[in-house]
Tab-separated table of C-alpha atoms in Angstrom:
chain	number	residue	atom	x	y	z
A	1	UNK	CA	20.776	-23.127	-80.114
A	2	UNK	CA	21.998	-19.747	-79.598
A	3	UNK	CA	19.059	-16.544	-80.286
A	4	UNK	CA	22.185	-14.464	-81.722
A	5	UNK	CA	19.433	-12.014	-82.795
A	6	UNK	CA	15.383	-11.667	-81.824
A	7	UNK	CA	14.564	-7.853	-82.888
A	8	UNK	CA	12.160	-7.021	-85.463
A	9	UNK	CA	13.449	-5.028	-88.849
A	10	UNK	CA	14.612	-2.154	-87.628
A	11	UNK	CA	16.134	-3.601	-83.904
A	12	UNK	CA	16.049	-1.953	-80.836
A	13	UNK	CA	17.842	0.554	-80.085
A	14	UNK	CA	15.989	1.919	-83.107
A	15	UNK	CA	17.624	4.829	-84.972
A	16	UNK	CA	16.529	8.405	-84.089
A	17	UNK	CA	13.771	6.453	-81.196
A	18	UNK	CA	13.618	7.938	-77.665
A	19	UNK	CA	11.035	5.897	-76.418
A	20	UNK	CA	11.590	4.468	-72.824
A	21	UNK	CA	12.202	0.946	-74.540
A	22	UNK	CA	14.697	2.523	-77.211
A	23	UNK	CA	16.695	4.111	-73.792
A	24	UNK	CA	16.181	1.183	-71.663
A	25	UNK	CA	19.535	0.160	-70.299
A	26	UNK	CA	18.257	-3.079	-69.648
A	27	UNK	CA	20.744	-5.577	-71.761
A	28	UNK	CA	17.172	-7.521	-72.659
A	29	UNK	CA	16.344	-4.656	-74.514
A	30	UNK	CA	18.745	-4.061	-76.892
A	31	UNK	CA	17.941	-6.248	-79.925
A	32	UNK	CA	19.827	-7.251	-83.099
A	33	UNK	CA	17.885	-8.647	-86.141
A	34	UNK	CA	16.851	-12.023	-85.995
A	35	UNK	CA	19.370	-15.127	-86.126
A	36	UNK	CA	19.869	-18.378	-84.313
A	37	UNK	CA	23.104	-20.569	-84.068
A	38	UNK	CA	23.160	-24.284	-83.537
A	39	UNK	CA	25.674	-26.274	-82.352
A	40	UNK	CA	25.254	-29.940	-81.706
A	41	UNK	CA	27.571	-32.219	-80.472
A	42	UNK	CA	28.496	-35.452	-82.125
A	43	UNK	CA	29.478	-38.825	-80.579
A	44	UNK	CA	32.845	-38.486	-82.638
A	45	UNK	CA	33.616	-35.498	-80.770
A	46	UNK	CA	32.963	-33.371	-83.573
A	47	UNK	CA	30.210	-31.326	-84.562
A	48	UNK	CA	27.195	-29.877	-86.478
A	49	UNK	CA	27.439	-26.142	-87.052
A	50	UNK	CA	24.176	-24.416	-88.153
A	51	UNK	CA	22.847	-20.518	-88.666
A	52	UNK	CA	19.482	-19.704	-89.115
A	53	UNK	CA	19.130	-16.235	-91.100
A	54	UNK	CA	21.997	-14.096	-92.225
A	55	UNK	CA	21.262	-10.257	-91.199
A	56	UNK	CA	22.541	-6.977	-91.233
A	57	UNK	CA	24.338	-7.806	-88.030
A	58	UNK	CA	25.642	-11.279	-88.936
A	59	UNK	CA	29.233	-10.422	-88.647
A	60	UNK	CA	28.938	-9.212	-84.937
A	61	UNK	CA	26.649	-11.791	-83.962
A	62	UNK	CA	29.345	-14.446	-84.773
A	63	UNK	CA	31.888	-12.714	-83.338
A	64	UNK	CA	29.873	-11.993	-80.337
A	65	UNK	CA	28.712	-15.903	-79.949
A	66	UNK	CA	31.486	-17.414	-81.547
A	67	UNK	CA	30.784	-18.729	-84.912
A	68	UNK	CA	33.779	-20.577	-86.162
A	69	UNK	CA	32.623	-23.257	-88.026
A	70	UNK	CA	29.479	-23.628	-90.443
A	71	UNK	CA	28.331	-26.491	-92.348
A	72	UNK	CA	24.750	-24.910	-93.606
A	73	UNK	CA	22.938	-21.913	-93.782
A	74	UNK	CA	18.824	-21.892	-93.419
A	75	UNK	CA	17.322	-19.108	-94.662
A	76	UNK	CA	13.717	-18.315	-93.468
A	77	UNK	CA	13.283	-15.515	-96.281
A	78	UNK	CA	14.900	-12.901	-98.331
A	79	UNK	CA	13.980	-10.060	-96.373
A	80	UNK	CA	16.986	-7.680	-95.988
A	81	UNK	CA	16.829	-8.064	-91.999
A	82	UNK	CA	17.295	-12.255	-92.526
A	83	UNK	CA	19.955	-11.911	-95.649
A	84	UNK	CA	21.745	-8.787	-95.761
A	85	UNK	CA	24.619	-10.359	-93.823
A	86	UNK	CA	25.043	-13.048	-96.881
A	87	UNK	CA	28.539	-11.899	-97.984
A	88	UNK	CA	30.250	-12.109	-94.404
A	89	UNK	CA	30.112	-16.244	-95.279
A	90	UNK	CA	32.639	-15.760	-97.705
A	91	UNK	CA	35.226	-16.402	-94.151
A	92	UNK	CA	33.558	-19.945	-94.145
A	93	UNK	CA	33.560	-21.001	-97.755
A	94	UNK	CA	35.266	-18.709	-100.711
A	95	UNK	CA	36.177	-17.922	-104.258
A	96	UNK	CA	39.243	-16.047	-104.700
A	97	UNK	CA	38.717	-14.150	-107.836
A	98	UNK	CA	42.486	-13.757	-108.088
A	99	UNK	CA	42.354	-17.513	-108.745
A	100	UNK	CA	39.702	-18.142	-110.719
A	101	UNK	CA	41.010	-15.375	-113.198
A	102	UNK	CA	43.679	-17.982	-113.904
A	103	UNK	CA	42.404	-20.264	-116.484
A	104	UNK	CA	40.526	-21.731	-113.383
A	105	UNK	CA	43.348	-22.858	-111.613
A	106	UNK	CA	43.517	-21.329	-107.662
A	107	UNK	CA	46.930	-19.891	-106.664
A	108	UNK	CA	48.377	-21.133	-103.363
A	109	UNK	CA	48.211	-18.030	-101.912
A	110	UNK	CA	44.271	-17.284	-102.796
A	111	UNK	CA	43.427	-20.972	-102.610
A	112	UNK	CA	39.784	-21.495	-103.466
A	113	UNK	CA	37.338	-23.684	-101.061
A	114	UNK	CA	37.177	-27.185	-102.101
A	115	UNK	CA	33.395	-28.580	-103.369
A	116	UNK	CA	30.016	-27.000	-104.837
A	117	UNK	CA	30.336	-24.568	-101.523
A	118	UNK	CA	28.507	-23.339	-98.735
A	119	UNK	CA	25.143	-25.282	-99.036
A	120	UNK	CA	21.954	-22.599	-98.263
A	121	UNK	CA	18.744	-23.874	-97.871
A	122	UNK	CA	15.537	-22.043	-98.609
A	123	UNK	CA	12.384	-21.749	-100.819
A	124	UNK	CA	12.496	-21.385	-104.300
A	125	UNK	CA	11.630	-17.525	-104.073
A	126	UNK	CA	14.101	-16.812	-101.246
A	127	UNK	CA	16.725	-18.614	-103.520
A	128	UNK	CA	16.054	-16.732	-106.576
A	129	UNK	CA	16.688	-13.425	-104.643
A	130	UNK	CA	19.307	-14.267	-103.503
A	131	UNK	CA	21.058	-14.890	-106.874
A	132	UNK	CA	19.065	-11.659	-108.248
A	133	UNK	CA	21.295	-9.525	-104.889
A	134	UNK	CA	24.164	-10.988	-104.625
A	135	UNK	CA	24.528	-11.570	-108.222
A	136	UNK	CA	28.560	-10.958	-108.330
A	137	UNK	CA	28.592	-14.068	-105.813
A	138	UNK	CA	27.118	-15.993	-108.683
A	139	UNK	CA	29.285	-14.967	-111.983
A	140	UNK	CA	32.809	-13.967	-112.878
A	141	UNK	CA	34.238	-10.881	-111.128
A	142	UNK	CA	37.316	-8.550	-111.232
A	143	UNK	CA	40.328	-9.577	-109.307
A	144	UNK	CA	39.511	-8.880	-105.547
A	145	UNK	CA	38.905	-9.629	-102.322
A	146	UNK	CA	37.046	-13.224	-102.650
A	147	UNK	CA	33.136	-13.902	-102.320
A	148	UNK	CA	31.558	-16.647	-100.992
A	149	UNK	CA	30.886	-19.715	-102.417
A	150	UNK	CA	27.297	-20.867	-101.876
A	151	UNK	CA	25.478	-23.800	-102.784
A	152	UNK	CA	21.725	-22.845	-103.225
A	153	UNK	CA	19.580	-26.060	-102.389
A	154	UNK	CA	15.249	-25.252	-102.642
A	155	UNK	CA	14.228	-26.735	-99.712
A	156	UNK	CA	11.668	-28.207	-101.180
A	157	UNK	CA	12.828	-31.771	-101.882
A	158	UNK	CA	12.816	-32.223	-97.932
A	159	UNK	CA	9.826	-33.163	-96.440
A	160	UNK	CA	9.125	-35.576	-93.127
A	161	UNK	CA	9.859	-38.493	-95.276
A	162	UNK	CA	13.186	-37.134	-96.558
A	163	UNK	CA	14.774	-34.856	-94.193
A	164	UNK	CA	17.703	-32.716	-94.540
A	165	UNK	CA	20.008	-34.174	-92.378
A	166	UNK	CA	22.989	-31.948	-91.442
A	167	UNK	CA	25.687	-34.211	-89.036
A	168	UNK	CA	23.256	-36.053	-86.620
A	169	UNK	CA	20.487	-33.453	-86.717
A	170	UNK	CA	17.548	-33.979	-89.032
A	171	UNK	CA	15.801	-30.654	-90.495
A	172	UNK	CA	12.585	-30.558	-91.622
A	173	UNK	CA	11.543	-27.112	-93.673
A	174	UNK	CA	7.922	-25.581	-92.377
A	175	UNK	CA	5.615	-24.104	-94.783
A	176	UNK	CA	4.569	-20.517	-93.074
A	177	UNK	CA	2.876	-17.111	-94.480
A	178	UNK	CA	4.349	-13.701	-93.599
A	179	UNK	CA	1.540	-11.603	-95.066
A	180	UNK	CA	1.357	-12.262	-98.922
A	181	UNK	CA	4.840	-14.000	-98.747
A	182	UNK	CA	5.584	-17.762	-98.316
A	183	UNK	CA	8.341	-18.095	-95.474
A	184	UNK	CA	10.347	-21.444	-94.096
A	185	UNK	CA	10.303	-22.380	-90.839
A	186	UNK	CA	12.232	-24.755	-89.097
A	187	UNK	CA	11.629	-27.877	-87.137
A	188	UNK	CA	15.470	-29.621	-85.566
A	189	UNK	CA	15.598	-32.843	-84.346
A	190	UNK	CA	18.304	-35.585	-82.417
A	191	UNK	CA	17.690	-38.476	-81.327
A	192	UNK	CA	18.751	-39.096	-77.813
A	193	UNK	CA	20.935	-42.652	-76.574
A	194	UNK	CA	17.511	-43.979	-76.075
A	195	UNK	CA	16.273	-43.165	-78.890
A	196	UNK	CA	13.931	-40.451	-78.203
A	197	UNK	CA	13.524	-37.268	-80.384
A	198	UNK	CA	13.697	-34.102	-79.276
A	199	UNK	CA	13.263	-30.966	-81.422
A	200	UNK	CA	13.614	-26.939	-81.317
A	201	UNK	CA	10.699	-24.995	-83.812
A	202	UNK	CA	11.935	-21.707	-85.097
A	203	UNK	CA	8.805	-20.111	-86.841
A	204	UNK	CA	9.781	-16.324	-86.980
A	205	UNK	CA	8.281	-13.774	-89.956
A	206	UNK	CA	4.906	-15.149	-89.567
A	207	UNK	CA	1.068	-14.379	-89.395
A	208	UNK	CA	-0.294	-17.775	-90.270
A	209	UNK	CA	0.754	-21.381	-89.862
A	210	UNK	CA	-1.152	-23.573	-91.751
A	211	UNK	CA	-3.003	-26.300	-89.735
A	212	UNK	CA	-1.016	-28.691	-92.618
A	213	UNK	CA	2.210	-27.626	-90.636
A	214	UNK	CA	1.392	-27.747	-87.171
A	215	UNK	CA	0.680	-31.105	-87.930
A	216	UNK	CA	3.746	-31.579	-89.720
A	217	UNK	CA	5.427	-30.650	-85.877
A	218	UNK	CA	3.106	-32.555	-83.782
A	219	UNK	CA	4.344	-35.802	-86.182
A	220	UNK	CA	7.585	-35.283	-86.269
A	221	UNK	CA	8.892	-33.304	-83.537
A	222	UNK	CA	8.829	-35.883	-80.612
A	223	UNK	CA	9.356	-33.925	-77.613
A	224	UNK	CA	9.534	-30.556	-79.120
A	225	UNK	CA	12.001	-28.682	-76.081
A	226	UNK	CA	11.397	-25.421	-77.555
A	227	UNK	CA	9.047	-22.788	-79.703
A	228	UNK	CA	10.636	-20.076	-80.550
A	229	UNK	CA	7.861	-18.094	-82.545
A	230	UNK	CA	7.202	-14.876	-84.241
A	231	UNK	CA	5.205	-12.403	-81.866
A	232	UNK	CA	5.936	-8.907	-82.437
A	233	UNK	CA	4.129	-6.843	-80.022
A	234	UNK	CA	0.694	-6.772	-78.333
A	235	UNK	CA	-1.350	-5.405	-81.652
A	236	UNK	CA	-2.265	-7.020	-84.442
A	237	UNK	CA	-0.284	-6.275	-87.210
A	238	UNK	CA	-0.378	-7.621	-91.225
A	239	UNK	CA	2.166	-9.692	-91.128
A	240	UNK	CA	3.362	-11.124	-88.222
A	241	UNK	CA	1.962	-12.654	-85.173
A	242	UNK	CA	1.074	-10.450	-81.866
A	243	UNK	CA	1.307	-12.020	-78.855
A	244	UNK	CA	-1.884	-13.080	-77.893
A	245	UNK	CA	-1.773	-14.772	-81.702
A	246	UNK	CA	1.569	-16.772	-81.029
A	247	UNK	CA	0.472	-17.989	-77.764
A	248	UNK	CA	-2.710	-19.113	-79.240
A	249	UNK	CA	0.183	-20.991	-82.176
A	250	UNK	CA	2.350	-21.917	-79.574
A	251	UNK	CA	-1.138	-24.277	-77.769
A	252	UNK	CA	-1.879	-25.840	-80.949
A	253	UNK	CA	1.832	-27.155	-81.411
A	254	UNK	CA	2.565	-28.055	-77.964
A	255	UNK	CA	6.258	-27.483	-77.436
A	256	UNK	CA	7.396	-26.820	-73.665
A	257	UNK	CA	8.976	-23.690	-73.541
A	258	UNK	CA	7.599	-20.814	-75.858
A	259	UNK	CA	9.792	-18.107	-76.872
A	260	UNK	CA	8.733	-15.328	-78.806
A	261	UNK	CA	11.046	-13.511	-81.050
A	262	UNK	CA	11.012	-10.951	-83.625
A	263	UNK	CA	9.808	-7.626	-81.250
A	264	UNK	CA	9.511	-4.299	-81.567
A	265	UNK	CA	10.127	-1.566	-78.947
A	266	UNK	CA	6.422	-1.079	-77.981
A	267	UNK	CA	7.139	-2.696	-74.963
A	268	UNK	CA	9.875	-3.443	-72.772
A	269	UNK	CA	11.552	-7.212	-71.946
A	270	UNK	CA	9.932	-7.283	-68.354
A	271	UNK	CA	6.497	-6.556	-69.660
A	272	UNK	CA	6.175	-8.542	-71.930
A	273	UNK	CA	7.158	-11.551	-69.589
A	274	UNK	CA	4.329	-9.859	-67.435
A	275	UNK	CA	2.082	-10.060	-70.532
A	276	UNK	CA	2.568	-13.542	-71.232
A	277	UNK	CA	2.650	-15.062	-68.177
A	278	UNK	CA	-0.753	-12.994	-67.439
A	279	UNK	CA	-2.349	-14.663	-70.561
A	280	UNK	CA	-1.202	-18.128	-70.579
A	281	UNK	CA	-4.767	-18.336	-68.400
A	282	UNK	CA	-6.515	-17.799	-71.292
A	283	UNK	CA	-5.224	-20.876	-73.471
A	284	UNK	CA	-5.762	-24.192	-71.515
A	285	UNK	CA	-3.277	-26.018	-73.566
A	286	UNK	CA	-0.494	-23.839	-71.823
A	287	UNK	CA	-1.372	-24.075	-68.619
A	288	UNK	CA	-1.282	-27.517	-68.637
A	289	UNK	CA	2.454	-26.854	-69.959
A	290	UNK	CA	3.142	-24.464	-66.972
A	291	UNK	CA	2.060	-26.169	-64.420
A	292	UNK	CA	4.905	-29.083	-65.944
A	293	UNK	CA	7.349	-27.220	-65.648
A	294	UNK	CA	7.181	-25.448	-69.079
A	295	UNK	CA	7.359	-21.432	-70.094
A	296	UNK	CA	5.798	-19.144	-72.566
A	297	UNK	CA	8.206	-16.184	-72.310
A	298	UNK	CA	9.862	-13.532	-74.656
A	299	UNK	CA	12.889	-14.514	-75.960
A	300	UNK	CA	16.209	-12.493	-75.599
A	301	UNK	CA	19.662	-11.868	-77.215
A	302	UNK	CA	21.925	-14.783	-76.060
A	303	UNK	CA	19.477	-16.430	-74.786
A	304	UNK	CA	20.729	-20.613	-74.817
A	305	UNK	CA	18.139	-23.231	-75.941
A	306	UNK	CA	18.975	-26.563	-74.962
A	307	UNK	CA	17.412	-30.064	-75.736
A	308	UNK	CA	17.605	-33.223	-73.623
A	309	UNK	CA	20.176	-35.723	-74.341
C-alpha cells in the first residue's frame, strides 16, 4: 500500500495559511487529501490494483505514484475530500458518449469499455451520492469527451463470512462513525505460502469504532502489519479522532505499526512523531508492541506499507 494522500480536508499547504507548519519546507509536511493505493502481487505474475478514496487530488496522486491499472475503487465516504476526484477514472474504465449516441453501438474510434464497469464499493449512503453528483456519469449525455463507467456495489453484502475478494486479496468493509455519519473502513488481507494472514486496517474519517468492529479485526485480520488510523491533531475534535484517541483505538486492535493519517497543520511531522512516541507510555498494549519491534507514528505522503509474504 501506497499513502498517496494523508491530509485532512483542506491539506497542508493550506490556502491563504502562514503558520510555521503551512511554510514548513519539510517534504513530510506538505499533505494531499487522503488516498491509499494497493498493489499486490499475484503468483501468475499479474496483479491486484486497488485505490482507497478518490479526492480532489486523485489525478496527481496517480501520476505521482503511478497508477496504471485499477480493478476496484473503495470508497470510505462521500465527502468531497474522498470523492471529488471520481471523474479522473473515466482513463481506467469509459463510456464514449460519441458511441453510445449511436443506437448503442461504440465506434472503433471511441470504443466503449467492455462489462458493467469500474466496480466501486461503498455504503449505501456514500453510493447514493455518488449517483446524486455525478449524475451525468449515470444517464445519457451530449456527444463528448467520455465519462466513466462505474459499477456501484453497497458494500454491505460483504461481511467476514463473505468477503470481497479482489485478485488474491480478501476485503472486508468496517462499520465506523465520523460524527453523525456512518463511514467504511477497511480491513486487507493475503494469505502468505504458509498460509498465514496478514492484513493492513485503513480506518480514516473517524471518531468512534464500534467495539462490534474491532472485533471484527481482531477475528479476521491475522497478523494485522499495519493501522493506519484517523488522528487529526492533538485536540479533540467532533468528528474525528485526536491522537491520544487513535492511540487509545490503535491498543484495542492490536496491529504492529500504527499510522495516523488524516492531519491538520496544528503541528508539524517531527512533533507529532515526538508526541506519539512520548505517549505510547500511557497505553500498555503499545508498549508491549514497541518493545517488538512495532511503531505508532504519523503517517506521511508516499509513505510504503508492506505486509509479510
Amino acid at each position: 500500500m501506497i499513502l498517496m494522500g494523508t491530509g485532512t480536508s483542506h491539506g497542508i499547504p493550506v490556502i491563504a495559511c502562514s503558520c510555521k507548519v503551512c511554510r514548513s519546507h519539510n517534504r513530510k509536511d506538505k499533505r494531499l487529501r487522503c488516498s491509499a493505493y494497493v498493489e499486490q502481487q499475484e503468483k501468475n505474475g499479474g496483479g491486484t490494483h486497488l485505490v482507497i478514496d478518490t479526492g480532489p487530488e486523485f489525478r496527481i496522486q496517480a501520476l505521482t505514484y503511478h497508477v496504471t491499472e485499477l480493478d476496484a475503487v473503495l470508497l470510505t465516504h462521500s465527502h468531497a475530500d474522498h470523492l471529488d476526484g471520481l471523474d479522473d477514472l473515466r482513463v481506467f474504465s469509459h463510456t464514449k458518449s460519441e458511441g453510445a449516441s449511436r443506437c448503442g453501438v461504440p465506434s472503433a474510434k471511441y470504443a466503449e469499455s467492455p462489462g458493467a464497469g469500474l466496480s466501486v464499493y461503498s455504503n449505501a449512503a456514500s453510493l447514493n451520492d455518488v449517483r446524486n453528483r455525478f449524475d451525468y456519469i449515470f444517464k445519457a449525455t451530449q456527444i463528448g469527451g467520455g465519462k466513466p463507467k462505474l459499477s456501484l456495489v453497497d458494500s454491505a453484502q460483504f461481511s467476514e463470512n463473505n468477503p470481497l475478494v479482489v485478485g488474491s486479496v480478501r476485503i472486508i468493509p468496517i462499520p465506523m462513525r465520523h460524527g453523525r455519519l456512518e463511514t467504511t473502513g477497511w480491513l486487507l488481507c493475503t494469505t502468505t505460502g504458509n498460509g498465514t494472514t496478514h492484513s493492513i486496517a485503513y480506518l480514516t474519517d473517524c471518531n468512534e469504532i464500534p467495539g462490534s468492529s474491532i472485533e471484527l479485526l481482531r477475528r479476521n485480520g491475522g497478523s494485522i502489519d499495519h493501522v493506519v488510523i484517523d488522528g487529526l491533531r492533538e485536540t479533540s475534535h467532533s468528528t474525528h479522532f485526536s491522537y491520544l484517541e487513535a492511540m487509545a483505538c490503535a491498543a484495542r486492535i492490536g496491529g504492529s505499526h500504527t499510522w495516523l493519517t488524516h492531519i491538520c497543520h496544528n503541528m508539524n511531522h517531527r512533533n507529532i512523531t515526538k508526541y506519539c512516541r512520548a505517549h505510547v507510555k500511557d497505553f500498555p498494549e503499545l508498549v508491549k508492541i514497541v518493545k517488538n519491534g512495532g511503531s505508532v507514528l504519523p503517517a506521511y505522503d508516499g509513505l510504503i506499507l508492506n505486509t509479510e509474504k
